[in-house]
PDB file of C-alpha atoms in Angstrom:
ATOM      1  CA  UNK A  10     185.032-105.516 120.840  1.00  0.00           C
ATOM      2  CA  UNK A  11     186.891-102.564 122.312  1.00  0.00           C
ATOM      3  CA  UNK A  12     189.903-102.864 124.584  1.00  0.00           C
ATOM      4  CA  UNK A  13     189.584-100.157 127.269  1.00  0.00           C
ATOM      5  CA  UNK A  14     193.355 -99.798 127.356  1.00  0.00           C
ATOM      6  CA  UNK A  15     193.597 -98.670 123.739  1.00  0.00           C
ATOM      7  CA  UNK A  16     190.258 -97.018 123.061  1.00  0.00           C
ATOM      8  CA  UNK A  17     188.099 -97.413 119.980  1.00  0.00           C
ATOM      9  CA  UNK A  18     187.797-100.676 118.083  1.00  0.00           C
ATOM     10  CA  UNK A  19     189.623-101.060 114.801  1.00  0.00           C
ATOM     11  CA  UNK A  20     187.849-102.930 112.009  1.00  0.00           C
ATOM     12  CA  UNK A  21     188.028-103.658 108.311  1.00  0.00           C
ATOM     13  CA  UNK A  22     185.982-101.312 106.092  1.00  0.00           C
ATOM     14  CA  UNK A  23     183.233-103.974 105.956  1.00  0.00           C
ATOM     15  CA  UNK A  24     183.039-104.020 109.768  1.00  0.00           C
ATOM     16  CA  UNK A  25     184.746-107.391 110.252  1.00  0.00           C
ATOM     17  CA  UNK A  26     187.731-107.766 112.616  1.00  0.00           C
ATOM     18  CA  UNK A  27     191.139-106.816 111.270  1.00  0.00           C
ATOM     19  CA  UNK A  28     193.569-109.654 110.585  1.00  0.00           C
ATOM     20  CA  UNK A  29     197.199-109.773 111.660  1.00  0.00           C
ATOM     21  CA  UNK A  30     199.770-112.422 110.788  1.00  0.00           C
ATOM     22  CA  UNK A  31     202.590-112.731 113.360  1.00  0.00           C
ATOM     23  CA  UNK A  32     205.786-114.350 112.062  1.00  0.00           C
ATOM     24  CA  UNK A  33     208.573-115.393 114.437  1.00  0.00           C
ATOM     25  CA  UNK A  34     210.354-118.654 115.177  1.00  0.00           C
ATOM     26  CA  UNK A  35     210.181-118.007 118.933  1.00  0.00           C
ATOM     27  CA  UNK A  36     206.885-119.473 120.126  1.00  0.00           C
ATOM     28  CA  UNK A  37     206.790-117.645 123.456  1.00  0.00           C
ATOM     29  CA  UNK A  38     206.960-114.344 121.619  1.00  0.00           C
ATOM     30  CA  UNK A  39     204.240-115.236 119.103  1.00  0.00           C
ATOM     31  CA  UNK A  40     202.033-116.448 121.973  1.00  0.00           C
ATOM     32  CA  UNK A  41     202.457-113.138 123.830  1.00  0.00           C
ATOM     33  CA  UNK A  42     201.768-111.054 120.745  1.00  0.00           C
ATOM     34  CA  UNK A  43     198.781-113.176 119.752  1.00  0.00           C
ATOM     35  CA  UNK A  44     197.251-112.730 123.197  1.00  0.00           C
ATOM     36  CA  UNK A  45     197.735-108.959 123.103  1.00  0.00           C
ATOM     37  CA  UNK A  46     196.326-108.609 119.583  1.00  0.00           C
ATOM     38  CA  UNK A  47     193.309-110.818 120.277  1.00  0.00           C
ATOM     39  CA  UNK A  48     192.509-108.588 123.255  1.00  0.00           C
ATOM     40  CA  UNK A  49     191.978-105.857 120.641  1.00  0.00           C
ATOM     41  CA  UNK A  50     189.310-108.024 119.033  1.00  0.00           C
ATOM     42  CA  UNK A  51     191.550-108.823 116.054  1.00  0.00           C
ATOM     43  CA  UNK A  52     191.920-112.129 114.233  1.00  0.00           C
ATOM     44  CA  UNK A  53     195.457-113.467 114.579  1.00  0.00           C
ATOM     45  CA  UNK A  54     197.412-116.230 112.913  1.00  0.00           C
ATOM     46  CA  UNK A  55     201.027-117.149 113.486  1.00  0.00           C
ATOM     47  CA  UNK A  56     203.852-118.548 111.388  1.00  0.00           C
ATOM     48  CA  UNK A  57     207.242-119.862 112.484  1.00  0.00           C
ATOM     49  CA  UNK A  58     209.186-119.481 109.250  1.00  0.00           C
ATOM     50  CA  UNK A  59     209.463-117.386 106.130  1.00  0.00           C
ATOM     51  CA  UNK A  60     207.845-120.014 103.916  1.00  0.00           C
ATOM     52  CA  UNK A  61     204.952-120.385 106.394  1.00  0.00           C
ATOM     53  CA  UNK A  62     204.591-116.602 106.315  1.00  0.00           C
ATOM     54  CA  UNK A  63     204.176-116.536 102.528  1.00  0.00           C
ATOM     55  CA  UNK A  64     201.583-119.321 102.709  1.00  0.00           C
ATOM     56  CA  UNK A  65     199.814-117.496 105.546  1.00  0.00           C
ATOM     57  CA  UNK A  66     199.590-114.257 103.591  1.00  0.00           C
ATOM     58  CA  UNK A  67     198.024-116.119 100.682  1.00  0.00           C
ATOM     59  CA  UNK A  68     195.502-118.034 102.815  1.00  0.00           C
ATOM     60  CA  UNK A  69     194.700-115.489 105.540  1.00  0.00           C
ATOM     61  CA  UNK A  70     194.832-112.183 103.606  1.00  0.00           C
ATOM     62  CA  UNK A  71     196.087-110.204 106.628  1.00  0.00           C
ATOM     63  CA  UNK A  72     195.668-106.446 107.071  1.00  0.00           C
ATOM     64  CA  UNK A  73     199.121-106.218 108.680  1.00  0.00           C
ATOM     65  CA  UNK A  74     202.181-108.393 109.100  1.00  0.00           C
ATOM     66  CA  UNK A  75     204.451-108.562 112.162  1.00  0.00           C
ATOM     67  CA  UNK A  76     207.614-109.978 110.640  1.00  0.00           C
ATOM     68  CA  UNK A  77     210.795-111.096 112.382  1.00  0.00           C
ATOM     69  CA  UNK A  78     213.908-110.451 110.299  1.00  0.00           C
ATOM     70  CA  UNK A  79     216.086-113.293 111.649  1.00  0.00           C
ATOM     71  CA  UNK A  80     214.515-116.669 110.793  1.00  0.00           C
ATOM     72  CA  UNK A  81     216.128-120.034 110.030  1.00  0.00           C
ATOM     73  CA  UNK A  82     214.895-120.572 106.469  1.00  0.00           C
ATOM     74  CA  UNK A  83     213.746-117.461 104.612  1.00  0.00           C
ATOM     75  CA  UNK A  84     214.519-114.239 106.501  1.00  0.00           C
ATOM     76  CA  UNK A  85     212.110-111.349 106.873  1.00  0.00           C
ATOM     77  CA  UNK A  86     213.800-109.237 104.212  1.00  0.00           C
ATOM     78  CA  UNK A  87     213.382-112.030 101.653  1.00  0.00           C
ATOM     79  CA  UNK A  88     209.748-112.547 102.636  1.00  0.00           C
ATOM     80  CA  UNK A  89     209.030-108.856 102.205  1.00  0.00           C
ATOM     81  CA  UNK A  90     210.848-108.732  98.882  1.00  0.00           C
ATOM     82  CA  UNK A  91     208.719-111.578  97.512  1.00  0.00           C
ATOM     83  CA  UNK A  92     205.512-109.946  98.721  1.00  0.00           C
ATOM     84  CA  UNK A  93     206.377-106.629  97.101  1.00  0.00           C
ATOM     85  CA  UNK A  94     207.348-108.368  93.865  1.00  0.00           C
ATOM     86  CA  UNK A  95     203.834-109.849  93.882  1.00  0.00           C
ATOM     87  CA  UNK A  96     202.450-106.309  94.321  1.00  0.00           C
ATOM     88  CA  UNK A  97     201.217-107.221  97.802  1.00  0.00           C
ATOM     89  CA  UNK A  98     201.437-103.981  99.787  1.00  0.00           C
ATOM     90  CA  UNK A  99     200.308-105.323 103.174  1.00  0.00           C
ATOM     91  CA  UNK A 100     201.729-103.042 105.928  1.00  0.00           C
ATOM     92  CA  UNK A 101     204.758-104.657 107.578  1.00  0.00           C
ATOM     93  CA  UNK A 102     206.059-104.080 111.092  1.00  0.00           C
ATOM     94  CA  UNK A 103     209.561-105.536 111.374  1.00  0.00           C
ATOM     95  CA  UNK A 104     210.371-107.263 114.642  1.00  0.00           C
ATOM     96  CA  UNK A 105     214.020-107.946 115.384  1.00  0.00           C
ATOM     97  CA  UNK A 106     216.760-108.017 117.971  1.00  0.00           C
ATOM     98  CA  UNK A 107     218.892-105.804 115.779  1.00  0.00           C
ATOM     99  CA  UNK A 108     218.948-102.123 116.692  1.00  0.00           C
ATOM    100  CA  UNK A 109     221.685-100.654 114.505  1.00  0.00           C
ATOM    101  CA  UNK A 110     220.747 -97.700 112.348  1.00  0.00           C
ATOM    102  CA  UNK A 111     221.913 -99.561 109.234  1.00  0.00           C
ATOM    103  CA  UNK A 112     219.473-102.402 109.971  1.00  0.00           C
ATOM    104  CA  UNK A 113     216.600 -99.951 110.400  1.00  0.00           C
ATOM    105  CA  UNK A 114     217.430 -98.244 107.124  1.00  0.00           C
ATOM    106  CA  UNK A 115     217.745-101.580 105.309  1.00  0.00           C
ATOM    107  CA  UNK A 116     214.377-102.769 106.596  1.00  0.00           C
ATOM    108  CA  UNK A 117     212.522 -99.604 105.695  1.00  0.00           C
ATOM    109  CA  UNK A 118     214.274 -99.287 102.329  1.00  0.00           C
ATOM    110  CA  UNK A 119     213.204-102.845 101.497  1.00  0.00           C
ATOM    111  CA  UNK A 120     209.576-101.743 101.794  1.00  0.00           C
ATOM    112  CA  UNK A 121     208.863-102.239 105.480  1.00  0.00           C
ATOM    113  CA  UNK A 122     206.587 -99.692 107.137  1.00  0.00           C
ATOM    114  CA  UNK A 123     207.879 -99.636 110.708  1.00  0.00           C
ATOM    115  CA  UNK A 124     210.461-101.258 112.964  1.00  0.00           C
ATOM    116  CA  UNK A 125     210.380-102.447 116.606  1.00  0.00           C
ATOM    117  CA  UNK A 126     213.377-103.910 118.405  1.00  0.00           C
ATOM    118  CA  UNK A 127     213.411-106.554 121.127  1.00  0.00           C
ATOM    119  CA  UNK A 128     212.847-106.233 124.021  1.00  0.00           C
ATOM    120  CA  UNK A 129     209.681-104.270 123.376  1.00  0.00           C
ATOM    121  CA  UNK A 130     206.400-103.280 124.959  1.00  0.00           C
ATOM    122  CA  UNK A 131     203.312-105.140 123.769  1.00  0.00           C
ATOM    123  CA  UNK A 132     201.369-101.881 123.933  1.00  0.00           C
ATOM    124  CA  UNK A 133     203.878-100.264 121.593  1.00  0.00           C
ATOM    125  CA  UNK A 134     203.450-103.052 119.028  1.00  0.00           C
ATOM    126  CA  UNK A 135     199.651-102.743 119.204  1.00  0.00           C
ATOM    127  CA  UNK A 136     199.784 -98.961 118.821  1.00  0.00           C
ATOM    128  CA  UNK A 137     202.134 -99.121 115.854  1.00  0.00           C
ATOM    129  CA  UNK A 138     200.008-101.757 114.143  1.00  0.00           C
ATOM    130  CA  UNK A 139     196.918 -99.598 114.638  1.00  0.00           C
ATOM    131  CA  UNK A 140     198.728 -96.656 113.076  1.00  0.00           C
ATOM    132  CA  UNK A 141     200.025 -98.715 110.145  1.00  0.00           C
ATOM    133  CA  UNK A 142     196.613-100.122 109.290  1.00  0.00           C
ATOM    134  CA  UNK A 143     194.853 -96.792 109.591  1.00  0.00           C
ATOM    135  CA  UNK A 144     197.429 -94.995 107.452  1.00  0.00           C
ATOM    136  CA  UNK A 145     197.205 -97.670 104.775  1.00  0.00           C
ATOM    137  CA  UNK A 146     193.403 -97.559 104.738  1.00  0.00           C
ATOM    138  CA  UNK A 147     193.078-101.283 105.485  1.00  0.00           C
ATOM    139  CA  UNK A 148     191.322-100.567 108.786  1.00  0.00           C
ATOM    140  CA  UNK A 149     188.954 -97.962 110.161  1.00  0.00           C
ATOM    141  CA  UNK A 150     188.296 -96.519 113.600  1.00  0.00           C
ATOM    142  CA  UNK A 151     185.381 -94.513 114.895  1.00  0.00           C
ATOM    143  CA  UNK A 152     187.841 -92.041 116.380  1.00  0.00           C
ATOM    144  CA  UNK A 153     190.146 -90.295 113.857  1.00  0.00           C
ATOM    145  CA  UNK A 154     192.846 -89.190 116.284  1.00  0.00           C
ATOM    146  CA  UNK A 155     193.278 -90.972 119.623  1.00  0.00           C
ATOM    147  CA  UNK A 156     194.958 -88.207 121.600  1.00  0.00           C
ATOM    148  CA  UNK A 157     195.851 -88.170 125.295  1.00  0.00           C
ATOM    149  CA  UNK A 158     196.016 -84.767 126.998  1.00  0.00           C
ATOM    150  CA  UNK A 159     197.381 -83.554 130.332  1.00  0.00           C
ATOM    151  CA  UNK A 160     197.418 -79.777 130.647  1.00  0.00           C
ATOM    152  CA  UNK A 161     199.116 -78.348 127.569  1.00  0.00           C
ATOM    153  CA  UNK A 162     200.761 -81.688 126.760  1.00  0.00           C
ATOM    154  CA  UNK A 163     199.244 -83.913 124.063  1.00  0.00           C
ATOM    155  CA  UNK A 164     200.257 -87.350 122.818  1.00  0.00           C
ATOM    156  CA  UNK A 165     198.897 -88.915 119.617  1.00  0.00           C
ATOM    157  CA  UNK A 166     198.914 -92.692 120.043  1.00  0.00           C
ATOM    158  CA  UNK A 167     198.764 -93.337 116.292  1.00  0.00           C
ATOM    159  CA  UNK A 168     201.210 -90.815 114.840  1.00  0.00           C
ATOM    160  CA  UNK A 169     203.444 -90.831 117.970  1.00  0.00           C
ATOM    161  CA  UNK A 170     203.491 -87.006 117.920  1.00  0.00           C
ATOM    162  CA  UNK A 171     204.063 -85.377 121.306  1.00  0.00           C
ATOM    163  CA  UNK A 172     203.448 -81.644 121.708  1.00  0.00           C
ATOM    164  CA  UNK A 173     203.675 -79.371 124.732  1.00  0.00           C
ATOM    165  CA  UNK A 174     202.260 -75.938 124.130  1.00  0.00           C
ATOM    166  CA  UNK A 175     203.481 -75.123 120.647  1.00  0.00           C
ATOM    167  CA  UNK A 176     206.642 -77.245 120.868  1.00  0.00           C
ATOM    168  CA  UNK A 177     206.900 -80.665 119.243  1.00  0.00           C
ATOM    169  CA  UNK A 178     208.922 -83.058 121.398  1.00  0.00           C
ATOM    170  CA  UNK A 179     211.011 -85.897 119.960  1.00  0.00           C
ATOM    171  CA  UNK A 180     210.977 -89.044 122.095  1.00  0.00           C
ATOM    172  CA  UNK A 181     212.570 -92.445 121.760  1.00  0.00           C
ATOM    173  CA  UNK A 182     210.238 -95.457 121.589  1.00  0.00           C
ATOM    174  CA  UNK A 183     210.790 -96.247 125.273  1.00  0.00           C
ATOM    175  CA  UNK A 184     210.332 -92.633 126.372  1.00  0.00           C
ATOM    176  CA  UNK A 185     207.108 -92.489 124.372  1.00  0.00           C
ATOM    177  CA  UNK A 186     205.805 -95.686 125.971  1.00  0.00           C
ATOM    178  CA  UNK A 187     206.647 -94.426 129.468  1.00  0.00           C
ATOM    179  CA  UNK A 188     204.954 -91.077 128.835  1.00  0.00           C
ATOM    180  CA  UNK A 189     201.885 -92.795 127.404  1.00  0.00           C
ATOM    181  CA  UNK A 190     201.571 -95.008 130.484  1.00  0.00           C
ATOM    182  CA  UNK A 191     201.761 -91.958 132.747  1.00  0.00           C
ATOM    183  CA  UNK A 192     199.233 -90.029 130.631  1.00  0.00           C
ATOM    184  CA  UNK A 193     196.801 -92.924 130.656  1.00  0.00           C
ATOM    185  CA  UNK A 194     196.868 -92.648 134.443  1.00  0.00           C
ATOM    186  CA  UNK A 195     196.684 -88.874 135.126  1.00  0.00           C
ATOM    187  CA  UNK A 196     196.745 -87.805 138.776  1.00  0.00           C
ATOM    188  CA  UNK A 197     197.414 -91.415 139.775  1.00  0.00           C
ATOM    189  CA  UNK A 198     200.650 -92.500 141.418  1.00  0.00           C
ATOM    190  CA  UNK A 199     202.248 -95.434 139.602  1.00  0.00           C
ATOM    191  CA  UNK A 200     205.051 -97.408 141.208  1.00  0.00           C
ATOM    192  CA  UNK A 201     208.378 -98.332 139.651  1.00  0.00           C
ATOM    193  CA  UNK A 202     207.320-101.979 139.541  1.00  0.00           C
ATOM    194  CA  UNK A 203     204.107-101.076 137.700  1.00  0.00           C
ATOM    195  CA  UNK A 204     206.105 -99.056 135.192  1.00  0.00           C
ATOM    196  CA  UNK A 205     208.608-101.884 134.679  1.00  0.00           C
ATOM    197  CA  UNK A 206     205.767-104.320 134.119  1.00  0.00           C
ATOM    198  CA  UNK A 207     203.918-102.140 131.590  1.00  0.00           C
ATOM    199  CA  UNK A 208     206.759-100.453 129.712  1.00  0.00           C
ATOM    200  CA  UNK A 209     209.384-103.218 129.753  1.00  0.00           C
ATOM    201  CA  UNK A 210     207.001-106.156 129.954  1.00  0.00           C
ATOM    202  CA  UNK A 211     208.649-108.531 127.487  1.00  0.00           C
ATOM    203  CA  UNK A 212     211.700-110.516 128.587  1.00  0.00           C
ATOM    204  CA  UNK A 213     213.106-107.708 130.715  1.00  0.00           C
ATOM    205  CA  UNK A 214     215.245-108.415 133.759  1.00  0.00           C
ATOM    206  CA  UNK A 215     216.144-104.855 134.630  1.00  0.00           C
ATOM    207  CA  UNK A 216     216.076-102.969 137.910  1.00  0.00           C
ATOM    208  CA  UNK A 217     214.034-100.043 139.109  1.00  0.00           C
ATOM    209  CA  UNK A 218     216.985 -97.733 138.472  1.00  0.00           C
ATOM    210  CA  UNK A 219     216.140 -97.821 134.751  1.00  0.00           C
ATOM    211  CA  UNK A 220     212.790 -96.215 135.588  1.00  0.00           C
ATOM    212  CA  UNK A 221     214.530 -93.358 137.413  1.00  0.00           C
ATOM    213  CA  UNK A 222     216.817 -92.894 134.417  1.00  0.00           C
ATOM    214  CA  UNK A 223     213.983 -92.685 131.904  1.00  0.00           C
ATOM    215  CA  UNK A 224     211.907 -90.420 134.143  1.00  0.00           C
ATOM    216  CA  UNK A 225     214.876 -88.049 134.156  1.00  0.00           C
ATOM    217  CA  UNK A 226     215.055 -88.232 130.345  1.00  0.00           C
ATOM    218  CA  UNK A 227     211.359 -87.367 130.100  1.00  0.00           C
ATOM    219  CA  UNK A 228     211.656 -84.480 132.533  1.00  0.00           C
ATOM    220  CA  UNK A 229     214.448 -82.930 130.482  1.00  0.00           C
ATOM    221  CA  UNK A 230     212.271 -83.048 127.380  1.00  0.00           C
ATOM    222  CA  UNK A 231     208.836 -82.348 128.864  1.00  0.00           C
ATOM    223  CA  UNK A 232     209.434 -80.084 131.866  1.00  0.00           C
ATOM    224  CA  UNK A 233     212.882 -78.479 131.519  1.00  0.00           C
ATOM    225  CA  UNK A 234     212.739 -74.691 131.363  1.00  0.00           C
ATOM    226  CA  UNK A 235     209.005 -74.539 132.115  1.00  0.00           C
ATOM    227  CA  UNK A 236     207.371 -72.967 135.142  1.00  0.00           C
ATOM    228  CA  UNK A 237     204.790 -75.717 135.618  1.00  0.00           C
ATOM    229  CA  UNK A 238     206.236 -79.249 135.713  1.00  0.00           C
ATOM    230  CA  UNK A 239     203.870 -82.068 134.821  1.00  0.00           C
ATOM    231  CA  UNK A 240     205.855 -85.093 136.055  1.00  0.00           C
ATOM    232  CA  UNK A 241     206.012 -85.422 139.843  1.00  0.00           C
ATOM    233  CA  UNK A 242     207.806 -87.770 142.225  1.00  0.00           C
ATOM    234  CA  UNK A 243     205.908 -89.111 145.224  1.00  0.00           C
ATOM    235  CA  UNK A 244     208.733 -90.175 147.485  1.00  0.00           C
ATOM    236  CA  UNK A 245     208.712 -93.821 148.469  1.00  0.00           C
ATOM    237  CA  UNK A 246     205.722 -94.533 146.216  1.00  0.00           C
ATOM    238  CA  UNK A 247     206.342 -93.687 142.569  1.00  0.00           C
ATOM    239  CA  UNK A 248     205.543 -91.083 139.916  1.00  0.00           C
ATOM    240  CA  UNK A 249     202.527 -89.141 138.735  1.00  0.00           C
ATOM    241  CA  UNK A 250     201.655 -86.826 135.871  1.00  0.00           C
ATOM    242  CA  UNK A 251     199.155 -84.043 136.480  1.00  0.00           C
ATOM    243  CA  UNK A 252     198.242 -80.662 135.079  1.00  0.00           C
ATOM    244  CA  UNK A 253     198.981 -77.526 137.119  1.00  0.00           C
ATOM    245  CA  UNK A 254     196.168 -76.374 139.383  1.00  0.00           C
TER     246      UNK A 254
END
């Protein structure tokens, strides 16, 4: 099964669907993530506690773990520590409400592979999981580098590298997700409400002004100082990305 939104199917080396274990004590969140991951054609199981997570890893043999740090019994750090002590090197994507630099460093130092903070985009979680599994060799894809291109701008959905011309551009996670949404819809006007729904689609109660703010951030990084802007405003309708004529 291939999800048209994300491109080529990702499978285990033997051709079977990849397996992801989602661990969080918030059922609404695990339900949302499970739905998004199953749309990729992946097998998904969930756990609501650290102890359930350890049992799930043993029984399910997942190719990746989405692991919440804050849980009532055994927190994500402790779960990861036990897995690594058992020489289990399953790729781990930490999921947490914490966004301090110290928390990121602690999670990655403990042996985690990546880190996503709430609120987040479901597409971002899927993309990061794809990248984790491909880098670790636990999953394969028919396409080695899923790259979006608009003019001289390229975006690698797995490595999260963004390049315009010969310049590499550093983006935050939200800026990256916004740019990816625009680049998946080249020469198509997308409204502020569509952007809010796709980029801030989990538990977000923000206003359209946040879209204007992040569009301005992107323009400063993508278009500033260049003769041919790629990001365009269609007044009263929304935004569009297109290559120069």
